[in-house]
Amino acid sequence: MTTPVLFIHGLWLHASSWDAWQARFSEAGYETQAPGWPGDGETVEASRKDPDAIGDHGIDDVVDHFAAIIERLPEPPILVGHSFGGMIAQKLLGQDKARAAIAIDAAQIKGVLPLPLSALRSTLPVFKNPGNRHRAVSLTSEQFRFAFGNAVSAEESDELFDRWTIPAPGKPLFEAAAANFNPHSPAKVDTDNTSRGPLLLIASGKDHTVPEAVTKATLKQYRHSSAVTDLVTFPDRGHSLTIDSGWGEVADRCQAWLQEQSL
């Protein structure tokens, strides 16, 4: 039986942005899926046409959505998540619902304190209006370039924006921002779990949305767990590293780590 791999996208990207990853992992013998979040359309265009379906879904909604998908699988999957998908992957791993997880430029979990100015600027399109907590918000190409495409050319950033971006619910960002003031925050991850499978955290040195300092602080949250928790950094990459022209290097490193874990 082949090992299932579940890819989880983050805010502002459609699930089909994992297409190339799915192909590469399938070639390596994994059984892959890349489901959308609750309310996402089947395609980028469909998602853009119905932002109301996407709005007002929070972190717990997304976790429950993917937990239900996992329950239908023949065995616990390997999770690969980007941005907020990386947070979701960590939560599910902490709940022992996965064999392993790879969290790429993962959104800030409860307990992580650094909040660099670039991260605030990246999320300003959501936070500038408190009403966006219950709405889906779209980025402009300029906002996308700062938040995702700052480490690639302007032309490539615009191509990625046109190809993959969809509206994103504001609620997860508001929940994550308030996490350290809420003892029951949905952004809380069971970082002390010692029985969970291995976790790989991936950081990007030029990421404006989830700066490297955030990922390093996330790693420290796992200090009380004896389970495998590794960190890999791509110094010259930004938040678009899963979809830009260098995605293959990241995917290959993920596969190499899985092989190191005998997965």
Coordinates of N, CA and C in Angstrom, one line a residue, residues 165-261:
T165 N -3.8 32.9 -7.3 CA -4.4 33.6 -6.1 C -6.0 33.5 -6.1
I166 N -6.5 33.3 -4.9 CA -7.9 33.4 -4.7 C -8.2 34.2 -3.4
P167 N -9.5 34.6 -3.2 CA -9.8 35.3 -1.9 C -9.5 34.4 -0.7
A168 N -9.2 35.0 0.4 CA -8.9 34.2 1.6 C -9.7 34.7 2.8
P169 N -10.2 33.8 3.6 CA -10.9 34.2 4.8 C -10.0 35.0 5.8
G170 N -10.6 36.1 6.3 CA -9.8 36.9 7.2 C -9.8 36.3 8.6
K171 N -10.8 35.4 9.0 CA -10.9 34.9 10.3 C -9.6 34.3 10.9
P172 N -9.0 33.4 10.1 CA -7.8 32.8 10.7 C -6.7 33.8 11.1
L173 N -6.6 34.8 10.4 CA -5.6 35.8 10.7 C -5.9 36.6 12.0
F174 N -7.2 36.9 12.2 CA -7.6 37.5 13.4 C -7.4 36.5 14.6
E175 N -7.7 35.3 14.4 CA -7.5 34.3 15.4 C -6.1 34.1 15.8
A176 N -5.2 34.1 14.8 CA -3.8 33.9 15.1 C -3.2 35.2 15.8
A177 N -3.7 36.4 15.4 CA -3.2 37.6 16.0 C -3.6 37.7 17.5
A178 N -4.7 37.1 17.9 CA -5.1 37.1 19.3 C -4.7 35.9 20.1
A179 N -4.0 35.0 19.5 CA -3.7 33.7 20.1 C -3.1 33.8 21.5
N180 N -2.1 34.7 21.6 CA -1.4 34.7 22.9 C -2.2 35.4 24.0
F181 N -3.4 35.9 23.7 CA -4.3 36.5 24.7 C -5.5 35.6 25.0
N182 N -5.6 34.5 24.3 CA -6.7 33.6 24.4 C -6.2 32.2 24.8
P183 N -6.6 31.8 26.1 CA -6.1 30.5 26.5 C -6.7 29.3 25.7
H184 N -7.8 29.5 25.0 CA -8.4 28.5 24.2 C -8.3 28.8 22.7
S185 N -7.2 29.4 22.4 CA -7.0 29.8 21.0 C -7.0 28.6 20.0
P186 N -7.7 28.7 18.9 CA -7.6 27.7 17.9 C -6.2 27.6 17.2
A187 N -5.3 28.6 17.5 CA -3.9 28.5 17.0 C -3.0 27.8 17.9
K188 N -3.5 27.2 19.0 CA -2.7 26.4 19.9 C -2.4 25.0 19.3
V189 N -1.2 24.6 19.4 CA -0.7 23.3 18.9 C -0.2 22.5 20.1
D190 N -0.4 21.2 20.1 CA 0.2 20.4 21.1 C 1.6 20.1 20.8
T191 N 2.4 21.1 21.2 CA 3.9 21.0 20.9 C 4.6 20.1 21.9
D192 N 4.0 19.7 23.0 CA 4.6 18.9 24.0 C 4.4 17.4 23.7
N193 N 3.6 17.0 22.7 CA 3.3 15.6 22.4 C 4.6 14.9 22.0
T194 N 4.9 13.9 22.8 CA 6.2 13.1 22.5 C 5.9 11.9 21.7
S195 N 4.6 11.5 21.5 CA 4.3 10.3 20.7 C 4.0 10.6 19.3
R196 N 4.0 11.9 18.9 CA 3.6 12.2 17.5 C 4.7 11.8 16.5
G197 N 4.4 11.9 15.3 CA 5.4 11.6 14.2 C 6.3 12.7 14.0
P198 N 7.4 12.6 13.2 CA 8.4 13.6 13.0 C 7.8 14.8 12.3
L199 N 8.4 16.0 12.6 CA 8.0 17.2 12.0 C 9.2 17.9 11.4
L200 N 9.0 18.4 10.2 CA 10.0 19.3 9.6 C 9.5 20.7 9.4
L201 N 10.2 21.7 10.0 CA 9.8 23.1 9.8 C 10.7 23.6 8.7
I202 N 10.2 24.3 7.7 CA 11.0 25.0 6.7 C 10.8 26.5 6.8
A203 N 11.9 27.2 6.8 CA 11.9 28.7 6.8 C 12.5 29.2 5.6
S204 N 12.1 30.5 5.3 CA 12.7 31.2 4.1 C 13.3 32.5 4.6
G205 N 14.5 32.7 4.2 CA 15.3 33.8 4.7 C 14.8 35.2 4.3
K206 N 14.0 35.2 3.2 CA 13.5 36.5 2.7 C 12.0 36.6 2.7
D207 N 11.4 35.7 3.5 CA 9.9 35.7 3.6 C 9.5 36.9 4.4
H208 N 8.6 37.7 3.8 CA 8.0 38.9 4.5 C 6.8 38.5 5.3
T209 N 6.0 37.4 4.9 CA 4.8 37.1 5.6 C 5.1 36.2 6.8
V210 N 6.0 35.3 6.7 CA 6.4 34.4 7.9 C 7.9 34.5 7.9
P211 N 8.4 35.6 8.5 CA 9.9 35.7 8.5 C 10.6 34.5 9.2
E212 N 11.8 34.3 8.9 CA 12.6 33.2 9.5 C 12.6 33.2 11.0
A213 N 12.5 34.4 11.6 CA 12.5 34.5 13.1 C 11.3 33.8 13.7
V214 N 10.2 33.9 12.9 CA 8.9 33.2 13.4 C 9.1 31.7 13.4
T215 N 9.7 31.2 12.3 CA 9.8 29.7 12.3 C 10.8 29.3 13.3
K216 N 11.9 30.0 13.6 CA 12.8 29.6 14.6 C 12.2 29.7 16.0
A217 N 11.3 30.6 16.2 CA 10.6 30.7 17.5 C 9.6 29.5 17.6
T218 N 9.0 29.1 16.5 CA 8.1 28.0 16.5 C 8.9 26.7 16.9
L219 N 10.1 26.6 16.4 CA 10.9 25.4 16.7 C 11.1 25.3 18.2
K220 N 11.3 26.5 18.9 CA 11.6 26.5 20.3 C 10.3 26.0 21.1
Q221 N 9.2 26.2 20.5 CA 7.9 25.7 21.2 C 7.9 24.2 21.4
Y222 N 8.7 23.5 20.6 CA 8.7 22.0 20.6 C 9.8 21.5 21.5
R223 N 10.5 22.4 22.3 CA 11.6 22.0 23.1 C 11.3 20.9 24.2
H224 N 10.1 20.8 24.6 CA 9.7 19.8 25.6 C 9.3 18.5 25.0
S225 N 9.3 18.4 23.7 CA 8.9 17.1 23.1 C 10.2 16.4 22.6
S226 N 10.2 15.1 22.9 CA 11.4 14.3 22.4 C 11.2 13.7 21.0
A227 N 10.0 14.0 20.4 CA 9.8 13.6 19.0 C 10.7 14.4 18.1
V228 N 10.9 13.8 16.9 CA 11.8 14.5 15.9 C 11.2 15.8 15.4
T229 N 12.0 16.9 15.6 CA 11.6 18.2 15.1 C 12.8 18.8 14.4
D230 N 12.8 19.0 13.1 CA 13.9 19.5 12.4 C 13.6 20.8 11.7
L231 N 14.6 21.6 11.4 CA 14.5 22.9 10.8 C 15.4 22.9 9.6
V232 N 14.9 23.3 8.4 CA 15.7 23.6 7.2 C 15.3 25.0 6.8
T233 N 16.4 25.8 6.4 CA 16.2 27.1 5.9 C 16.7 27.3 4.5
F234 N 15.9 28.0 3.7 CA 16.3 28.4 2.4 C 16.5 29.9 2.4
P235 N 17.8 30.3 2.5 CA 18.1 31.7 2.8 C 17.6 32.7 1.8
D236 N 17.6 32.3 0.6 CA 17.3 33.3 -0.5 C 15.9 33.2 -1.0
R237 N 15.0 32.5 -0.3 CA 13.6 32.3 -0.8 C 12.6 33.2 0.0
G238 N 11.5 33.4 -0.7 CA 10.4 34.1 -0.1 C 9.2 33.2 0.1
H239 N 8.0 33.8 0.4 CA 6.8 33.1 0.7 C 6.3 32.3 -0.4
S240 N 6.7 32.6 -1.6 CA 6.3 31.9 -2.9 C 7.0 30.7 -3.1
L241 N 7.9 30.2 -2.2 CA 8.8 29.1 -2.5 C 8.1 27.8 -3.0
T242 N 6.8 27.6 -2.6 CA 6.2 26.4 -3.1 C 5.6 26.5 -4.5
I243 N 5.5 27.7 -5.0 CA 4.9 27.8 -6.3 C 5.8 28.5 -7.4
D244 N 6.9 29.1 -7.0 CA 7.7 29.8 -7.9 C 8.7 28.9 -8.7
S245 N 9.5 29.4 -9.5 CA 10.4 28.6 -10.3 C 11.4 27.7 -9.6
G246 N 11.5 28.0 -8.3 CA 12.4 27.1 -7.5 C 11.7 26.1 -6.6
W247 N 10.5 25.8 -6.9 CA 9.7 24.9 -6.1 C 10.3 23.5 -6.0
G248 N 10.9 23.1 -7.1 CA 11.4 21.7 -7.2 C 12.5 21.5 -6.2
E249 N 13.3 22.5 -5.9 CA 14.4 22.3 -4.9 C 13.8 22.0 -3.5
V250 N 12.7 22.8 -3.2 CA 12.0 22.6 -1.9 C 11.4 21.2 -1.8
A251 N 10.7 20.8 -2.9 CA 10.0 19.5 -2.9 C 11.1 18.4 -2.8
D252 N 12.2 18.5 -3.4 CA 13.2 17.5 -3.3 C 13.8 17.4 -1.9
R253 N 13.9 18.5 -1.3 CA 14.4 18.5 0.1 C 13.4 17.9 1.0
C254 N 12.1 18.1 0.8 CA 11.1 17.5 1.6 C 11.1 16.0 1.4
Q255 N 11.3 15.5 0.2 CA 11.3 14.1 -0.1 C 12.6 13.4 0.6
A256 N 13.7 14.1 0.5 CA 14.9 13.6 1.1 C 14.7 13.5 2.6
W257 N 14.1 14.4 3.3 CA 13.8 14.4 4.7 C 12.9 13.2 5.0
L258 N 11.9 13.0 4.2 CA 11.0 11.8 4.4 C 11.7 10.5 4.3
Q259 N 12.7 10.5 3.4 CA 13.5 9.2 3.3 C 14.4 9.1 4.5
E260 N 14.9 10.2 5.0 CA 15.7 10.1 6.3 C 14.9 9.6 7.4
Q261 N 13.6 9.8 7.4 CA 12.6 9.3 8.5 C 12.1 7.9 8.1

